[in-house]
Every structure is written in structure tokens, then in C-alpha cells.
JSON list of C-alpha atoms in Angstrom, two decimals:
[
{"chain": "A", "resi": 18, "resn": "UNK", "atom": "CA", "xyz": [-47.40, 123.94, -4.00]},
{"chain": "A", "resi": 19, "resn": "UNK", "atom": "CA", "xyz": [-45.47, 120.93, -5.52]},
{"chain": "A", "resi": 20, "resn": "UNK", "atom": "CA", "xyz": [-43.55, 121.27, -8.36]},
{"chain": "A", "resi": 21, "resn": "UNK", "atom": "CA", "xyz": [-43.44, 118.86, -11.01]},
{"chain": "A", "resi": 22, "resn": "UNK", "atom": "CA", "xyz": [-40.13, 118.62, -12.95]},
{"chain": "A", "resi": 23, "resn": "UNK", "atom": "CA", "xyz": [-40.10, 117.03, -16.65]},
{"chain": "A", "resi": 24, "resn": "UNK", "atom": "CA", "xyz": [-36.99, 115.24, -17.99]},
{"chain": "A", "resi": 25, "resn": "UNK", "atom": "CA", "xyz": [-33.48, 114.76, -16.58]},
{"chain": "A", "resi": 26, "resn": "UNK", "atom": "CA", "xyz": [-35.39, 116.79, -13.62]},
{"chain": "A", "resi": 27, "resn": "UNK", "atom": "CA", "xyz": [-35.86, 120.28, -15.43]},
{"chain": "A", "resi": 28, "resn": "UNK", "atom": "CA", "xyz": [-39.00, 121.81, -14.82]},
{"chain": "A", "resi": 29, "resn": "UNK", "atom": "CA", "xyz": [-41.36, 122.19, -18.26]},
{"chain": "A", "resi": 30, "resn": "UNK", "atom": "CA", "xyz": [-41.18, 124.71, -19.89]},
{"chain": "A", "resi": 31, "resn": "UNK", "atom": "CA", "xyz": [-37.76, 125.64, -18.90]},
{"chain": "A", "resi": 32, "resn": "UNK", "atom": "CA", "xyz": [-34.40, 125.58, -21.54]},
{"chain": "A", "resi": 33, "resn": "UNK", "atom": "CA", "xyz": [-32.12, 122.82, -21.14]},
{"chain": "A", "resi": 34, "resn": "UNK", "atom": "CA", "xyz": [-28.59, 123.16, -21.10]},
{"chain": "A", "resi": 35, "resn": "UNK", "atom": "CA", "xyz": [-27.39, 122.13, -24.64]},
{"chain": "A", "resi": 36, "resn": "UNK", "atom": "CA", "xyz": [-24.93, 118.88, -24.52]},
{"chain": "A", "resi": 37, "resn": "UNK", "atom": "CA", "xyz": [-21.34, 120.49, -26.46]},
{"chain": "A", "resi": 38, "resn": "UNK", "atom": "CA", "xyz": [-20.04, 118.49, -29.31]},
{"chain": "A", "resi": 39, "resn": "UNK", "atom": "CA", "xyz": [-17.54, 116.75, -29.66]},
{"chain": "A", "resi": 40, "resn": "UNK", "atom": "CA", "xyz": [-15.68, 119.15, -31.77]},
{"chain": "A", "resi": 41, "resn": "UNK", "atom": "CA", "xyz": [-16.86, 122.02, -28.82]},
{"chain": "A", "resi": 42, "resn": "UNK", "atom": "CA", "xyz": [-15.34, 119.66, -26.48]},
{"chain": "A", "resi": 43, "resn": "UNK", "atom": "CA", "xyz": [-11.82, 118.72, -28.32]},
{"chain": "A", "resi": 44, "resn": "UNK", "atom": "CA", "xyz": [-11.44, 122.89, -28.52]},
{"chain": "A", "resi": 45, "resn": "UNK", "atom": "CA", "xyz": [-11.96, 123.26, -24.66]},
{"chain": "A", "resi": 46, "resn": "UNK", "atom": "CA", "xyz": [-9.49, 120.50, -23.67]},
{"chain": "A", "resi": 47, "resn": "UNK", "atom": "CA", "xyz": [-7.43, 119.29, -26.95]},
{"chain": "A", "resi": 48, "resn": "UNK", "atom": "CA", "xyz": [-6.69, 115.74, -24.89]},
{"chain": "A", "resi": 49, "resn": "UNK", "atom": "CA", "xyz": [-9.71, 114.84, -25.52]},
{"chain": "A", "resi": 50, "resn": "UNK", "atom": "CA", "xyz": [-9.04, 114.53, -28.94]},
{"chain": "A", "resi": 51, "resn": "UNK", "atom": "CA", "xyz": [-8.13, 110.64, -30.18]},
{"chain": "A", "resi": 52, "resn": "UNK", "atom": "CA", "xyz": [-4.89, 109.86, -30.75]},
{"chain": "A", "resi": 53, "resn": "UNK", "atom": "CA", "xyz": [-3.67, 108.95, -34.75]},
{"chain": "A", "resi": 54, "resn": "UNK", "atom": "CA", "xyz": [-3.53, 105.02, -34.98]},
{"chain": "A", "resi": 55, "resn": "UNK", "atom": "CA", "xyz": [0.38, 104.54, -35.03]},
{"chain": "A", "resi": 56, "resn": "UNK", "atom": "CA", "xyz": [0.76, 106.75, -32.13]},
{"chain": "A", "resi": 57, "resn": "UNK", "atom": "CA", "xyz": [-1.53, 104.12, -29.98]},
{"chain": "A", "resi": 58, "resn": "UNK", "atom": "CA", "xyz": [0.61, 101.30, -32.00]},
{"chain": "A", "resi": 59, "resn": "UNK", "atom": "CA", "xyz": [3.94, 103.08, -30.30]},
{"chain": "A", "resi": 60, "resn": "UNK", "atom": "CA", "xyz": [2.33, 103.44, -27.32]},
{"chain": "A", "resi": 61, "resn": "UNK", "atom": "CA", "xyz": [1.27, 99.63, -26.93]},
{"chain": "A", "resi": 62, "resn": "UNK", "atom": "CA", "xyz": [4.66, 98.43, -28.30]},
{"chain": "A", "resi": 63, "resn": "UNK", "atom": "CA", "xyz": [6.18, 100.72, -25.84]},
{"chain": "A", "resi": 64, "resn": "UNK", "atom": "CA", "xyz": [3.92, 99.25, -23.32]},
{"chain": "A", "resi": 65, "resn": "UNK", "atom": "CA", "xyz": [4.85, 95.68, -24.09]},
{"chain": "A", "resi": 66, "resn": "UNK", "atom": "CA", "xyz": [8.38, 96.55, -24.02]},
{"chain": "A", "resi": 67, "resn": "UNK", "atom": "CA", "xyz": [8.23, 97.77, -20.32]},
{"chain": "A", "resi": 68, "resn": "UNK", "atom": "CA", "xyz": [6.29, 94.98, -19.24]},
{"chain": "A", "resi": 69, "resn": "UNK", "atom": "CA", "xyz": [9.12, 92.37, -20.81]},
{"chain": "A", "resi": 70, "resn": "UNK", "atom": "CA", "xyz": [11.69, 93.98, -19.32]},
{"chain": "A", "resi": 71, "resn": "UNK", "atom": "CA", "xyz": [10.12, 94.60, -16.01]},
{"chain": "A", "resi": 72, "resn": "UNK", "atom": "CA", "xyz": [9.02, 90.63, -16.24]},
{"chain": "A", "resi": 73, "resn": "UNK", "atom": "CA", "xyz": [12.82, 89.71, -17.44]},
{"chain": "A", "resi": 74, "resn": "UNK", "atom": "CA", "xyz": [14.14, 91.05, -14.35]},
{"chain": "A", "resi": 75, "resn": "UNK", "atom": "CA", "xyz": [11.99, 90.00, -11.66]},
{"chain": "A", "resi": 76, "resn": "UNK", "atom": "CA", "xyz": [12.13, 86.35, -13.19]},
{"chain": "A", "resi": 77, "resn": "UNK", "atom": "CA", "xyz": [15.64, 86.87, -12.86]},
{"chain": "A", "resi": 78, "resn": "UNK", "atom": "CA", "xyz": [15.33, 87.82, -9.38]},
{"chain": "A", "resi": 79, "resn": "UNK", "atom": "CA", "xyz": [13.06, 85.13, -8.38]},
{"chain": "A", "resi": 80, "resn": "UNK", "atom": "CA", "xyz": [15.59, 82.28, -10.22]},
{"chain": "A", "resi": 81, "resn": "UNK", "atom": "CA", "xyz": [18.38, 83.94, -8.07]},
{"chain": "A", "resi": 82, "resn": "UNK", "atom": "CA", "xyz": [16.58, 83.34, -5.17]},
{"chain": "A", "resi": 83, "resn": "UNK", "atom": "CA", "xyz": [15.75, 80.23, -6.02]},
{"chain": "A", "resi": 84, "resn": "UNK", "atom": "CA", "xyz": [19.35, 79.28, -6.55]},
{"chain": "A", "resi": 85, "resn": "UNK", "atom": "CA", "xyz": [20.82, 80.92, -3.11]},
{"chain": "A", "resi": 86, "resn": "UNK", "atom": "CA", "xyz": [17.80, 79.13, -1.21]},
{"chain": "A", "resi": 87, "resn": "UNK", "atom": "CA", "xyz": [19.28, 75.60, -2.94]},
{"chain": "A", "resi": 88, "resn": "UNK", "atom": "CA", "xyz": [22.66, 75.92, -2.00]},
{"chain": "A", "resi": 89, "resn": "UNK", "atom": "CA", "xyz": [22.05, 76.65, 1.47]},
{"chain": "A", "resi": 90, "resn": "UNK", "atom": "CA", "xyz": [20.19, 73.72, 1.98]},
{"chain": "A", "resi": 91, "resn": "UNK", "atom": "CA", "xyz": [23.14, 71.58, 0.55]},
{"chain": "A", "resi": 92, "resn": "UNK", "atom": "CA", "xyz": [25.22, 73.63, 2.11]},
{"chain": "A", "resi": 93, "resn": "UNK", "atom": "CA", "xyz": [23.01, 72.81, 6.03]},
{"chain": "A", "resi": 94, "resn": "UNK", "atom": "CA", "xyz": [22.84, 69.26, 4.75]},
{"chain": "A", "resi": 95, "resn": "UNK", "atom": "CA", "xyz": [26.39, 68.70, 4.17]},
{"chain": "A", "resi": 96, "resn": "UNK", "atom": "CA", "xyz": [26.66, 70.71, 7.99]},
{"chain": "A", "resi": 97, "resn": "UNK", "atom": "CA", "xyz": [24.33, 68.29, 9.42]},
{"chain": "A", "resi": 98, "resn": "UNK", "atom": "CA", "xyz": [25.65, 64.66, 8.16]},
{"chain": "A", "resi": 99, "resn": "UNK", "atom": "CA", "xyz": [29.23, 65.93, 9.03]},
{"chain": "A", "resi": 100, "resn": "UNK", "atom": "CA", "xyz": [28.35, 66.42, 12.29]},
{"chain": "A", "resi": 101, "resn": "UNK", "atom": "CA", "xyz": [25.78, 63.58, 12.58]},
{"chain": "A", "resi": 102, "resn": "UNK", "atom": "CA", "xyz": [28.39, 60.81, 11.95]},
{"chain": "A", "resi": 103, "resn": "UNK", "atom": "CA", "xyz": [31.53, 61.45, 14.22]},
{"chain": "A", "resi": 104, "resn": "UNK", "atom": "CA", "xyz": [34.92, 61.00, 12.73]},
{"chain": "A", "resi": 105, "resn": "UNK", "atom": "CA", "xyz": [37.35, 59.05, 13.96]},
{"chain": "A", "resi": 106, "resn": "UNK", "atom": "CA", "xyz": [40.63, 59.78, 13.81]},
{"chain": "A", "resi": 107, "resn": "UNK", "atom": "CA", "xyz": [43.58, 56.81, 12.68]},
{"chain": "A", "resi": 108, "resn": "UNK", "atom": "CA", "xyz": [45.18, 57.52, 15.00]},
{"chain": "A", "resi": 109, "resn": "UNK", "atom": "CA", "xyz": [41.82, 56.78, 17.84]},
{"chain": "A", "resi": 110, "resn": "UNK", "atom": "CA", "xyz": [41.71, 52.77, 16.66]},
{"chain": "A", "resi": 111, "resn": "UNK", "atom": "CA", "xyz": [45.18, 52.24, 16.51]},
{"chain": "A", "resi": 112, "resn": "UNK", "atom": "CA", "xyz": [45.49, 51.19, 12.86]},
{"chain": "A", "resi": 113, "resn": "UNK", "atom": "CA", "xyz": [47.30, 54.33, 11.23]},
{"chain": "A", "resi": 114, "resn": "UNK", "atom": "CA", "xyz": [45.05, 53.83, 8.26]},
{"chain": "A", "resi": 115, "resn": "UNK", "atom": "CA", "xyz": [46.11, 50.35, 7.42]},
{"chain": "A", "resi": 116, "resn": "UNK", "atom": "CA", "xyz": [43.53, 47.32, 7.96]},
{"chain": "A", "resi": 117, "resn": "UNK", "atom": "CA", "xyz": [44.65, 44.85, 10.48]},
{"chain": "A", "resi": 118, "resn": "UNK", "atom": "CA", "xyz": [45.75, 41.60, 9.38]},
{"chain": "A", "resi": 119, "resn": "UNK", "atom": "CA", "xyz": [45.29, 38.39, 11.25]},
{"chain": "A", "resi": 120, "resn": "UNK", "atom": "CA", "xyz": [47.78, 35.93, 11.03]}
]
């Protein structure tokens, strides 16, 4: 025979468990309970606090990286153009440093 079941699946007839309160359920497990108002305000404060600081110093880190990335491409670029244009030496062209005067 099929059985036919009424609400929430409980067959008619039959007692349904009773939903606790909320009172019922703060005495079973007391972290249920709400917290008071200016122990959420210390707790977002707190919150915001970590955030800043944890913000603060990964900014930091990413400006220092930032900075070391810069000077090694000056530093590369000053490598490259002093080996891209060849020095010559005074002493190679025969002038000593001194221009060459025509008389």
C-alpha cells in the first residue's frame, strides 16, 4: 500500500518534532548567542586594522620591487651603450687628448 506523507514529509497524524527556540538553542551552544554591539565595533576596527597593515606592507613590497626592477634596467642600459659605442683610447689616434691644429 502507498503511503501518503503530509507536511515537511511526516505522515498525518503523526507528532512533529518541535523547532527549539532561540533561547533553547543559545543554552545548548552559548555561541550562538549575538555578540553586544561594541564587541562587533572592536571586532571590525580590529579587522580594519589588520587589513591596513597587511595592505601597508605588501604595497611596500610591491614599490620595492618596483624600484629594484628600475635600476636594473638603467643599470643593463648603461651596460649596453658602454659597450655599444667602443672607446678609443688617446693614446689609439695619436692626439694625447689635445685637438690637432693645422697650420
Amino acid at each position: 500500500s502507498a503511503r501518503v506523507f503530509g507536511v515537511a514529509g511526516f505522515a498525518p497524524g503523526t507528532a512533529r518534532p518541535r523547532m527549539p527556540t532561540h533561547a533553547e538553542v543559545i543554552a545548548q551552544n552559548p555561541l550562538e548567542a549575538p555578540a553586544p554591539f561594541w564587541d562587533n565595533v572592536h571586532y571590525a576596527l580590529n579587522g580594519a586594522a589588520a587589513f591596513l597593515i597587511t595592505a601597508a606592507a605588501l604595497g611596500a613590497f610591491v614599490l620595492c620591487c618596483l624600484c629594484v626592477v628600475t635600476r636594473v634596467e638603467r643599470l643593463e642600459d648603461a651596460w649596453a651603450a658602454s659597450r655599444s659605442t667602443p672607446r678609443r683610447s688617446a693614446e689609439a689616434d695619436g692626439s694625447h687628448g689635445e685637438e690637432a691644429k693645422e697650420e
